[in-house]
mmCIF file of C-alpha atoms in Angstrom:
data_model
loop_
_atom_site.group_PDB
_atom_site.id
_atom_site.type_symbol
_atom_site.label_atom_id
_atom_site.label_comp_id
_atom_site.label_asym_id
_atom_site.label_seq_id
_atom_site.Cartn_x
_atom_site.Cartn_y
_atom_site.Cartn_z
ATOM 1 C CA UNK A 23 0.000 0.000 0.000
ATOM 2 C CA UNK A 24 0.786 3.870 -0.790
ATOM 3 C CA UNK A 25 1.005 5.102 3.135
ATOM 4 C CA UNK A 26 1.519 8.423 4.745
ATOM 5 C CA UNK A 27 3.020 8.226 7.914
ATOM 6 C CA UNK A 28 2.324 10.509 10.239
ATOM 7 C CA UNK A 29 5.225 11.002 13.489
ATOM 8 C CA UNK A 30 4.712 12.406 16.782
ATOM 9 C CA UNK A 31 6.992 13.867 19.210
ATOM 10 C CA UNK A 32 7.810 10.598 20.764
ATOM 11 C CA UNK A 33 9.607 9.442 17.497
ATOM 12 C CA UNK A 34 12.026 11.956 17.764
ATOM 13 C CA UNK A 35 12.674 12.926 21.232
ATOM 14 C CA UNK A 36 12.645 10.852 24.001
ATOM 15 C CA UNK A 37 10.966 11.905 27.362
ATOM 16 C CA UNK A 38 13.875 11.843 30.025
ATOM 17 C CA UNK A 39 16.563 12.467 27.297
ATOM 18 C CA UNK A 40 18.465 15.858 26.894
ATOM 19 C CA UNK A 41 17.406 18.204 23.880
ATOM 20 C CA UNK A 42 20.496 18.015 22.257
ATOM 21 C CA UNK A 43 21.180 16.793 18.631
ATOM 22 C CA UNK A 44 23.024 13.669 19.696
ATOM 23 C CA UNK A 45 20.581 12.930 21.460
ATOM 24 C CA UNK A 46 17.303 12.960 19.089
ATOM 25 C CA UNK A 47 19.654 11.141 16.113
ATOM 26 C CA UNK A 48 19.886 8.321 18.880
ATOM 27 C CA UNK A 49 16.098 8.254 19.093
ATOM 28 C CA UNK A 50 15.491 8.825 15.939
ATOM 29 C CA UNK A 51 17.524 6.049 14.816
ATOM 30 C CA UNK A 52 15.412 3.627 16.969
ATOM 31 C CA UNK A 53 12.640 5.515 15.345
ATOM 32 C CA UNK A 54 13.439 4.556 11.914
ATOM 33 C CA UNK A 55 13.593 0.684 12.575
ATOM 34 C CA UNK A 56 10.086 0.470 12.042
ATOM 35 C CA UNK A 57 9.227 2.443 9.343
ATOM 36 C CA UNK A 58 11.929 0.178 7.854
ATOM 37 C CA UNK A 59 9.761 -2.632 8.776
ATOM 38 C CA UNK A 60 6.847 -1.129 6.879
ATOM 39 C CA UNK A 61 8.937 -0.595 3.769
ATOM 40 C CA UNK A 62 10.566 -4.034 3.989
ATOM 41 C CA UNK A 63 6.666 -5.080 4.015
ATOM 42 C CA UNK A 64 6.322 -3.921 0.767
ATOM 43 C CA UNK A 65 4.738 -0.991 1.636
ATOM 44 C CA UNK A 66 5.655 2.505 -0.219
ATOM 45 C CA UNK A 67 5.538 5.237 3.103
ATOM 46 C CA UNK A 68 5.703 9.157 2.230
ATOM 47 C CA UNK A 69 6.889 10.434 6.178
ATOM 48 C CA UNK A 70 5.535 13.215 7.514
ATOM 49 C CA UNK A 71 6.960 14.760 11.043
ATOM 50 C CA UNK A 72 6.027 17.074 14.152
ATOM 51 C CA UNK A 73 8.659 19.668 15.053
ATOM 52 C CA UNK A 74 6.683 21.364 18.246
ATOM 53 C CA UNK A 75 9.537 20.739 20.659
ATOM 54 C CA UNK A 76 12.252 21.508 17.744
ATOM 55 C CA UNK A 77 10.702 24.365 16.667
ATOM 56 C CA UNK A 78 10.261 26.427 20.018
ATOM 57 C CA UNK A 79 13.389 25.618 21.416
ATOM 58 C CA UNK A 80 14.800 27.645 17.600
ATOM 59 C CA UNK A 81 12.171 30.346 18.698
ATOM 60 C CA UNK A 82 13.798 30.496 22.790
ATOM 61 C CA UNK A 83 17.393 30.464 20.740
ATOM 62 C CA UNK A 84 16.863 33.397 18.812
ATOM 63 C CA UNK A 85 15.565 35.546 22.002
ATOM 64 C CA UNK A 86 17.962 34.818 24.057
ATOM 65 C CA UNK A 87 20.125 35.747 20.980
ATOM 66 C CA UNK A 88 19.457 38.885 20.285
ATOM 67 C CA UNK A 89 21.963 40.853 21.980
ATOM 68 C CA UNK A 90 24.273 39.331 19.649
ATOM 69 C CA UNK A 91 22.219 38.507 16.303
ATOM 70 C CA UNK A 92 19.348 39.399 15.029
ATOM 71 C CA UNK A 93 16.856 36.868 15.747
ATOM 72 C CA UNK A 94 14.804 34.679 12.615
ATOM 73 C CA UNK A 95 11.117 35.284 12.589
ATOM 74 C CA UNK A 96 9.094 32.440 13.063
ATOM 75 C CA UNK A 97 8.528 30.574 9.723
ATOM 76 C CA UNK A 98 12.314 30.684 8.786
ATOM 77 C CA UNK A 99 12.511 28.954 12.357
ATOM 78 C CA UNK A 100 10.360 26.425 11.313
ATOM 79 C CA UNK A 101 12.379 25.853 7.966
ATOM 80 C CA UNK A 102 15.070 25.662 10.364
ATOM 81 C CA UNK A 103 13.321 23.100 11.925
ATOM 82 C CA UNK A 104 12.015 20.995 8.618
ATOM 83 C CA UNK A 105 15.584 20.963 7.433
ATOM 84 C CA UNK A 106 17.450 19.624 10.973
ATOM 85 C CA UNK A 107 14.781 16.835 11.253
ATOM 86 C CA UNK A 108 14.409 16.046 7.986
ATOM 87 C CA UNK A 109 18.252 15.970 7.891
ATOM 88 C CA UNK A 110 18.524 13.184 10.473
ATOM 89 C CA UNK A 111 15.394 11.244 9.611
ATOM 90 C CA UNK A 112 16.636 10.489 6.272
ATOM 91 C CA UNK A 113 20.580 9.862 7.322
ATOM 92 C CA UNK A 114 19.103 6.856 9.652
ATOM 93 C CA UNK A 115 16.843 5.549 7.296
ATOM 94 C CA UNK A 116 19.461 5.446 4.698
ATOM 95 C CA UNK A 117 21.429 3.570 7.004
ATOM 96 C CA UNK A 118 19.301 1.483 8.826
ATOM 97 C CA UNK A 119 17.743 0.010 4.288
ATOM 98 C CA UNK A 120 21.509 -0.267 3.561
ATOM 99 C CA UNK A 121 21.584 -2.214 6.662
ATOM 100 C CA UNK A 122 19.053 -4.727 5.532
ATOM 101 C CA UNK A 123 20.046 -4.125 2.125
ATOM 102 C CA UNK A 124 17.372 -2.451 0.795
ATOM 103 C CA UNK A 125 18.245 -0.134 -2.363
ATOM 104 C CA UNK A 126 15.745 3.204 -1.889
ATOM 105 C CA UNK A 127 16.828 6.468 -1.915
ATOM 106 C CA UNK A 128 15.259 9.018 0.991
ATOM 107 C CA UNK A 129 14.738 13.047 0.192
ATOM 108 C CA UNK A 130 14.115 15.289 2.182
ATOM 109 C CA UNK A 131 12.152 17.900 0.839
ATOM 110 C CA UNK A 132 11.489 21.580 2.187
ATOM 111 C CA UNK A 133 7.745 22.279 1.671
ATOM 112 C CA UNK A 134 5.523 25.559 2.150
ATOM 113 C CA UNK A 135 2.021 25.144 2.807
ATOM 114 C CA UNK A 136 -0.407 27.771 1.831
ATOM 115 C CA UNK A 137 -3.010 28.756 5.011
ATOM 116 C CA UNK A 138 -6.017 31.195 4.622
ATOM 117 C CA UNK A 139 -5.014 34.484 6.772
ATOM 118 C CA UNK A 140 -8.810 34.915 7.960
ATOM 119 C CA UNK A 141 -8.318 31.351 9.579
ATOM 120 C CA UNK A 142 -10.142 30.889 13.101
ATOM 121 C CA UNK A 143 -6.648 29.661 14.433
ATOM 122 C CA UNK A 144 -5.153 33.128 14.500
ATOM 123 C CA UNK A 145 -7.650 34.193 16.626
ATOM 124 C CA UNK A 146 -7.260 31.042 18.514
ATOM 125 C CA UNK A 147 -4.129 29.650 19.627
ATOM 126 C CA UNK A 148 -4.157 25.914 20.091
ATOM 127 C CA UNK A 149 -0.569 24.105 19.087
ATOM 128 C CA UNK A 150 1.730 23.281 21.497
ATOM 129 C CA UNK A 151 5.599 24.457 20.728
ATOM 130 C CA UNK A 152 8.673 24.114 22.894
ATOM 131 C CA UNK A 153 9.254 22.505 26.341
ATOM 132 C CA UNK A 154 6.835 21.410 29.230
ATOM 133 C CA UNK A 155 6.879 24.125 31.923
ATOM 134 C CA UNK A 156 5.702 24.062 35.744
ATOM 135 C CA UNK A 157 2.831 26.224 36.678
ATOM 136 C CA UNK A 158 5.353 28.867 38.161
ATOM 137 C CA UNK A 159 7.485 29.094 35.169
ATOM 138 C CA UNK A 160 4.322 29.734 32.861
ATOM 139 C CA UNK A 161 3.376 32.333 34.781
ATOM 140 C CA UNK A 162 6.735 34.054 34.632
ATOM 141 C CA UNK A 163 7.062 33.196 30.630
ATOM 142 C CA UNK A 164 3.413 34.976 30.457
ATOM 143 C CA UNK A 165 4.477 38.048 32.172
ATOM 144 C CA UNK A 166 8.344 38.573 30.984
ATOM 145 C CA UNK A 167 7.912 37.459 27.144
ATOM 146 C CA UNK A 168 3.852 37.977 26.907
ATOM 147 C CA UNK A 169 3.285 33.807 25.686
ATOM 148 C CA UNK A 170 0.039 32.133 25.708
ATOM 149 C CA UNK A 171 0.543 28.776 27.974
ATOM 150 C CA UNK A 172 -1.600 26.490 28.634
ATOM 151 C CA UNK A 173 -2.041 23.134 30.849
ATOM 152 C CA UNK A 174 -1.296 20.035 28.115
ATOM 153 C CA UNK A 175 -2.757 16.639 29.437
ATOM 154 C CA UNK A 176 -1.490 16.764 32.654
ATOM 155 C CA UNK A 177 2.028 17.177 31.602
ATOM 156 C CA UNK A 178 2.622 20.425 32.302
ATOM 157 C CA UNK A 179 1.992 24.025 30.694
ATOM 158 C CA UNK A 180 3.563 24.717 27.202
ATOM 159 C CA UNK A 181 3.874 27.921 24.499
ATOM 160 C CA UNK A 182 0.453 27.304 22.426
ATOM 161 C CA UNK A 183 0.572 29.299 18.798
ATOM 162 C CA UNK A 184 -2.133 29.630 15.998
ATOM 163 C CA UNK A 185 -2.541 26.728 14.319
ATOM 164 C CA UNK A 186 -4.438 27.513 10.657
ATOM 165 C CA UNK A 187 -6.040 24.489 8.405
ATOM 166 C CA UNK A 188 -3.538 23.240 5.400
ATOM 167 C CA UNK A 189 -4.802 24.633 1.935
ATOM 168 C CA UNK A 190 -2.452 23.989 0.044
ATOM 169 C CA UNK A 191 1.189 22.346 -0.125
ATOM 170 C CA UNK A 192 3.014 24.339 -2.755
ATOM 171 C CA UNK A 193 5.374 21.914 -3.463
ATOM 172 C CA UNK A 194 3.001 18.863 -4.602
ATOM 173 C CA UNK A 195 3.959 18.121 -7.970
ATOM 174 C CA UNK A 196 7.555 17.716 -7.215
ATOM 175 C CA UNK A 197 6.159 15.497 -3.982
ATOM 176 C CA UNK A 198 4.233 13.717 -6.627
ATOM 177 C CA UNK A 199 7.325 13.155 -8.670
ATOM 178 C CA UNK A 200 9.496 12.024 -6.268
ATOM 179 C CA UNK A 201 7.176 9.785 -4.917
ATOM 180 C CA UNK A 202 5.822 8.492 -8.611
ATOM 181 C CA UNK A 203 9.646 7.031 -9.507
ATOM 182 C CA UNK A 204 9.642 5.093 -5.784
ATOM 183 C CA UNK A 205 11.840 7.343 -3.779
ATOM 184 C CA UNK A 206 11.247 7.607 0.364
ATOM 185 C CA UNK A 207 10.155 11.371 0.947
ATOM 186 C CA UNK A 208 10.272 13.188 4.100
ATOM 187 C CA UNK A 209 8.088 15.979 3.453
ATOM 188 C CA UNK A 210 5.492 18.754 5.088
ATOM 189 C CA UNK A 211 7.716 18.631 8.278
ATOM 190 C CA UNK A 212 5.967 20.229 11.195
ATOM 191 C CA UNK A 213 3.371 20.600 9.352
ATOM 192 C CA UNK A 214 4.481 22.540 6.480
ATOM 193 C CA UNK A 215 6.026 26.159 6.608
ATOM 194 C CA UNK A 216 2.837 28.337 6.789
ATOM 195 C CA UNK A 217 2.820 30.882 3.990
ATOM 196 C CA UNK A 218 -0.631 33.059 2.650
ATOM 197 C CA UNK A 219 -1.141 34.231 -0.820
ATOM 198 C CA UNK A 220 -0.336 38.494 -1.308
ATOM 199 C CA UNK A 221 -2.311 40.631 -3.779
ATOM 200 C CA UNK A 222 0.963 39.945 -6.123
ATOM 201 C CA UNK A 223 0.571 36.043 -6.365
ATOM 202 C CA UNK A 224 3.412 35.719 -4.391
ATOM 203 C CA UNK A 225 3.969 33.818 -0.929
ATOM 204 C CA UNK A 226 4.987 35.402 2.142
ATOM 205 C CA UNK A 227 5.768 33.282 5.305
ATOM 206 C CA UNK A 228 3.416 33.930 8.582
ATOM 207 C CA UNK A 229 3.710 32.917 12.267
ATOM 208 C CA UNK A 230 2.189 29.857 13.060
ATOM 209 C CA UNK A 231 2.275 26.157 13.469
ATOM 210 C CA UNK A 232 -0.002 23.876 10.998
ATOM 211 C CA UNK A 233 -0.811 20.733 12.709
ATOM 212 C CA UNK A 234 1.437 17.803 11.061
ATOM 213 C CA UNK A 235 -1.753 15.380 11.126
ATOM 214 C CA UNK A 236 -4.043 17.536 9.778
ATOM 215 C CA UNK A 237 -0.894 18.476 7.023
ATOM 216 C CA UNK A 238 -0.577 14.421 6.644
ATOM 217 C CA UNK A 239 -3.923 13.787 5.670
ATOM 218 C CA UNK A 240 -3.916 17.080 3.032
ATOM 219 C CA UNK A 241 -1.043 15.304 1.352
ATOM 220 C CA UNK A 242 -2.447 11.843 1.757
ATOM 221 C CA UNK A 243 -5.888 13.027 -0.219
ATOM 222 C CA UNK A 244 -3.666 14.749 -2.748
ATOM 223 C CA UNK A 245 -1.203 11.767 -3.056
ATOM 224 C CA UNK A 246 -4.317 9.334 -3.607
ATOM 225 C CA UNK A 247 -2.745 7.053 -0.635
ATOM 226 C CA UNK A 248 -4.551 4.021 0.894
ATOM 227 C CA UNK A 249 -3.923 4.735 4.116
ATOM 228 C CA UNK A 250 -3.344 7.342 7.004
ATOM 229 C CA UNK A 251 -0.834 6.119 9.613
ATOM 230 C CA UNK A 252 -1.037 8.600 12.789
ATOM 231 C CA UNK A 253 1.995 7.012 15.070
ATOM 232 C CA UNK A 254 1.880 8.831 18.448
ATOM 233 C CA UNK A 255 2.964 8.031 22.182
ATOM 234 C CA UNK A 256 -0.162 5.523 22.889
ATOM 235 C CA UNK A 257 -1.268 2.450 21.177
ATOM 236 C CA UNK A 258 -4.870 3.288 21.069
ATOM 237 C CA UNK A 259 -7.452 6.150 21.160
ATOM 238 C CA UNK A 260 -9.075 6.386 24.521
ATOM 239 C CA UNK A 261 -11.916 7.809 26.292
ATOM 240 C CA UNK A 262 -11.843 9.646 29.631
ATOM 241 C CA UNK A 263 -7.552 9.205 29.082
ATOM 242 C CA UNK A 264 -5.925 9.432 32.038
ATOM 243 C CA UNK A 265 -8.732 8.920 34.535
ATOM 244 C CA UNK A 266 -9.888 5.536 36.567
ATOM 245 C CA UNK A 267 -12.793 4.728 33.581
ATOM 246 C CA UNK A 268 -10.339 5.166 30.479
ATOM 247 C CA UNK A 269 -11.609 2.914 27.658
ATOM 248 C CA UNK A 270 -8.855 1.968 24.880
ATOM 249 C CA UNK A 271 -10.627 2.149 21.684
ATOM 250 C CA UNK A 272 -9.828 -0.676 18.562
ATOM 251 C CA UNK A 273 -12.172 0.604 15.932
ATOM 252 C CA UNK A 274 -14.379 3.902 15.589
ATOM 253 C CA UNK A 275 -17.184 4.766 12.888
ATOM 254 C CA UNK A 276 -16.819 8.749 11.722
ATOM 255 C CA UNK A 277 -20.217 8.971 13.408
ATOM 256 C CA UNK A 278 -18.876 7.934 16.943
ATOM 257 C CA UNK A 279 -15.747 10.073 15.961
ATOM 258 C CA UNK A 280 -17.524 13.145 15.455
ATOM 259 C CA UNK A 281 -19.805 12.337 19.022
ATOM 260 C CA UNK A 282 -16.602 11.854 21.100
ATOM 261 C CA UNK A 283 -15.738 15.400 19.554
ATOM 262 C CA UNK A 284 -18.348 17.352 20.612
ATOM 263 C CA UNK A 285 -18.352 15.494 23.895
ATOM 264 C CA UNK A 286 -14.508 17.121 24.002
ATOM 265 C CA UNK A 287 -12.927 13.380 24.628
ATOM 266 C CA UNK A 288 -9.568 14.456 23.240
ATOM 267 C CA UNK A 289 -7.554 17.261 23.749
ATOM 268 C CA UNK A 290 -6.813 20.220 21.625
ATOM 269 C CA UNK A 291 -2.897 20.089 21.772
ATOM 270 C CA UNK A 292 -2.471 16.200 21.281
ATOM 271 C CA UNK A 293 -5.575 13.445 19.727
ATOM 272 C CA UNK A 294 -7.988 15.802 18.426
ATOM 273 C CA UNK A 295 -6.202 16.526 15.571
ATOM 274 C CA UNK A 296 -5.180 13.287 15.127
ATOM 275 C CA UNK A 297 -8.814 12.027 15.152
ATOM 276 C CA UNK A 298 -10.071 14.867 12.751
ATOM 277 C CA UNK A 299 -7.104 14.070 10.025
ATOM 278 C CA UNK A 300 -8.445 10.056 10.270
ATOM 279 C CA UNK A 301 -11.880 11.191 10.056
ATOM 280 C CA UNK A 302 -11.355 13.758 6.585
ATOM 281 C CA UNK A 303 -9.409 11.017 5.594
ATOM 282 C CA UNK A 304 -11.563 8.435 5.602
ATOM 283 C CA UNK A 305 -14.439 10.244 4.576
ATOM 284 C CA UNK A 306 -12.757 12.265 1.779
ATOM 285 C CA UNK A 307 -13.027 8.658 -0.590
ATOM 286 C CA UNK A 308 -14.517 5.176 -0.116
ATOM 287 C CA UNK A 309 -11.757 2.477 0.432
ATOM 288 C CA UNK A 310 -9.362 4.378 2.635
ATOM 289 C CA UNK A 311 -7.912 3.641 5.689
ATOM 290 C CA UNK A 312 -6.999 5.670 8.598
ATOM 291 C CA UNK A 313 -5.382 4.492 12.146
ATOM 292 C CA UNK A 314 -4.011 5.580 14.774
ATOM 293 C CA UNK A 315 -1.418 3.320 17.389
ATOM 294 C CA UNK A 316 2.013 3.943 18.711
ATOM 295 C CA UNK A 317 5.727 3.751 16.697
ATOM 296 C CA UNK A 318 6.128 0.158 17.891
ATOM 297 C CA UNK A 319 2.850 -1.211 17.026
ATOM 298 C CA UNK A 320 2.498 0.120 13.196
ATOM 299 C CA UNK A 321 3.260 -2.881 11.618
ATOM 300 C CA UNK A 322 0.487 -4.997 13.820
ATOM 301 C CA UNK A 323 -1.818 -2.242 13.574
ATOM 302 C CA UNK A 324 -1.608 -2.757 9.701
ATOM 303 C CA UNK A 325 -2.528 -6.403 10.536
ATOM 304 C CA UNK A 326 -5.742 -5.283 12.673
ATOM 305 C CA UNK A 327 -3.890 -6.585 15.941
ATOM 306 C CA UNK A 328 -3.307 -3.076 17.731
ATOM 307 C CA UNK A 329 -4.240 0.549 17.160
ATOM 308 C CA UNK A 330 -7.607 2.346 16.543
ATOM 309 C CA UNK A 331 -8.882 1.897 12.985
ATOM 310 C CA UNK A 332 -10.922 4.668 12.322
ATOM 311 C CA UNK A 333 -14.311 3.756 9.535
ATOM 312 C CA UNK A 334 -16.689 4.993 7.664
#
């Protein structure tokens, strides 16, 4: 099957593990074992990536820097961040097929996605960026640097930025291209650098975060893939997470989907998203497939043995 894969946080940094570069290569080389597994499968996988954590610590760089240099504005720091993931996703992978002998070349390409500058999300901000902080040192961030933080599933309080719907990814046909002669494409990291149309026809970048799911499932429509593969910390979609009554979830119809919703069963920052993108997915033509499970378990979910298939 033709499969966009969708990877959280999880698969690049590991909780408990410094934020340096050594250390997210190391995770990400465990990462990259099992998308090897799903290409080894047979399976032709177009890799999408988060950069939340990536991306705000750029941001916290670059203020901190400017006594000395002038800092970036936001959407060169997340090209900064698409080209330092993308960069070490595709060196492991490269390894790890050469490993097992597998002859594919890996890309990684930089890609600007167009977002509608009315969009709710400005007015909103809902994505997560940068490190967890304590109640005490949100407050402080709030008064010295002005942030919006907010509590994230009981993990702490993180930076939350606007996070506008995916139009358009402006570089699909070369996507398309790479993808149509067999080569392994990183693309739309963190979502896709968030640019708006001018009067002029041109493209001018804009602060913001698009969420990588919902930016997975644009490109999975417009690649005409079979399935939607949403890898995350958990193995399955749950209701009441977290609490005494949480029920693990194997398969959901769009109808229950859209009820768990409205009933606000999944947070903002982390599975709502991740729902919506299986839900557009699976809705947007009949035969497609859309899960959700964790890095370890892609290959069973596949298989119908873990994960939370999402149906019509």
């Amino acid at each position: 099957m033709k499969l966009v894969v969708a990877l959280g946080g999880n698969a690049l940094q590991a909780d408990g593990k410094p934020a340096t570069a050594e250390a997210q290569l190391c995770t990400v080389k465990a990462t990259v074992t099992h998308l090897a597994d799903l290409i080894a499968s047979g399976h032709q996988i177009v890799i999408v990536h988060g950069n939340g954590p990536q991306v705000g610590r750029l941001v916290l760089q670059n203020e901190y820097a400017k006594p000395v240099t002038p800092p970036m504005p936001f959407d060169v720091c997340g090209a900064m961040s698409q080209g330092l993931i993308g960069y070490h996703i595709q060196q492991a992978l490269q390894e790890e097929l050469k490993r097992r002998h597998i002859d594919k070349p890996v890309a990684t390409l930089l890609t600007q996605v167009v977002v509608d500058p009315q969009d709710a999300g400005f007015q909103n901000p809902t994505k997560p960026i940068g490190p967890f902080y304590t109640q005490e040192e949100a407050e402080a961030l709030k008064k010295e640097q002005g942030y919006i933080l907010v509590e994230d599933s009981g993990r702490g309080y993180r930076r939350v930025v606007a996070s506008p719907e995916p139009k358009r990814i402006v570089e699909l046909a070369t996507i398309q291209e790479l993808v149509g002669h067999e080569q392994i494409v990183i693309t739309v990291g963190g979502g896709g650098i968030p640019v708006v149309e001018t009067e002029n026809h041109t493209l001018a970048g804009v602060a913001a975060v698009i969420d990588k799911d919902l930016a997975a499932e644009r490109l999975a429509e417009d690649l005409g893939a079979d399935g939607l593969i949403i890898l995350t910390a958990v193995e399955k979609v749950s209701l009441h997470y977290g609490k005494p009554e949480q029920q693990d979830l194997n398969q959901i119809t769009v109808q229950e989907a859209e009820r768990y919703i409205t009933d606000g069963q999944f947070a903002a920052g982390s599975m709502l998203p991740k729902v919506r993108a299986g839900v557009k997915f699976v809705t947007s033509q009949p035969g497609r497939m859309a899960i959700i499970t964790s890095l370890e378990k892609a290959n069973e979910a596949l298989t119908g043995k873990s994960g939370t298939r999402i149906v019509p």
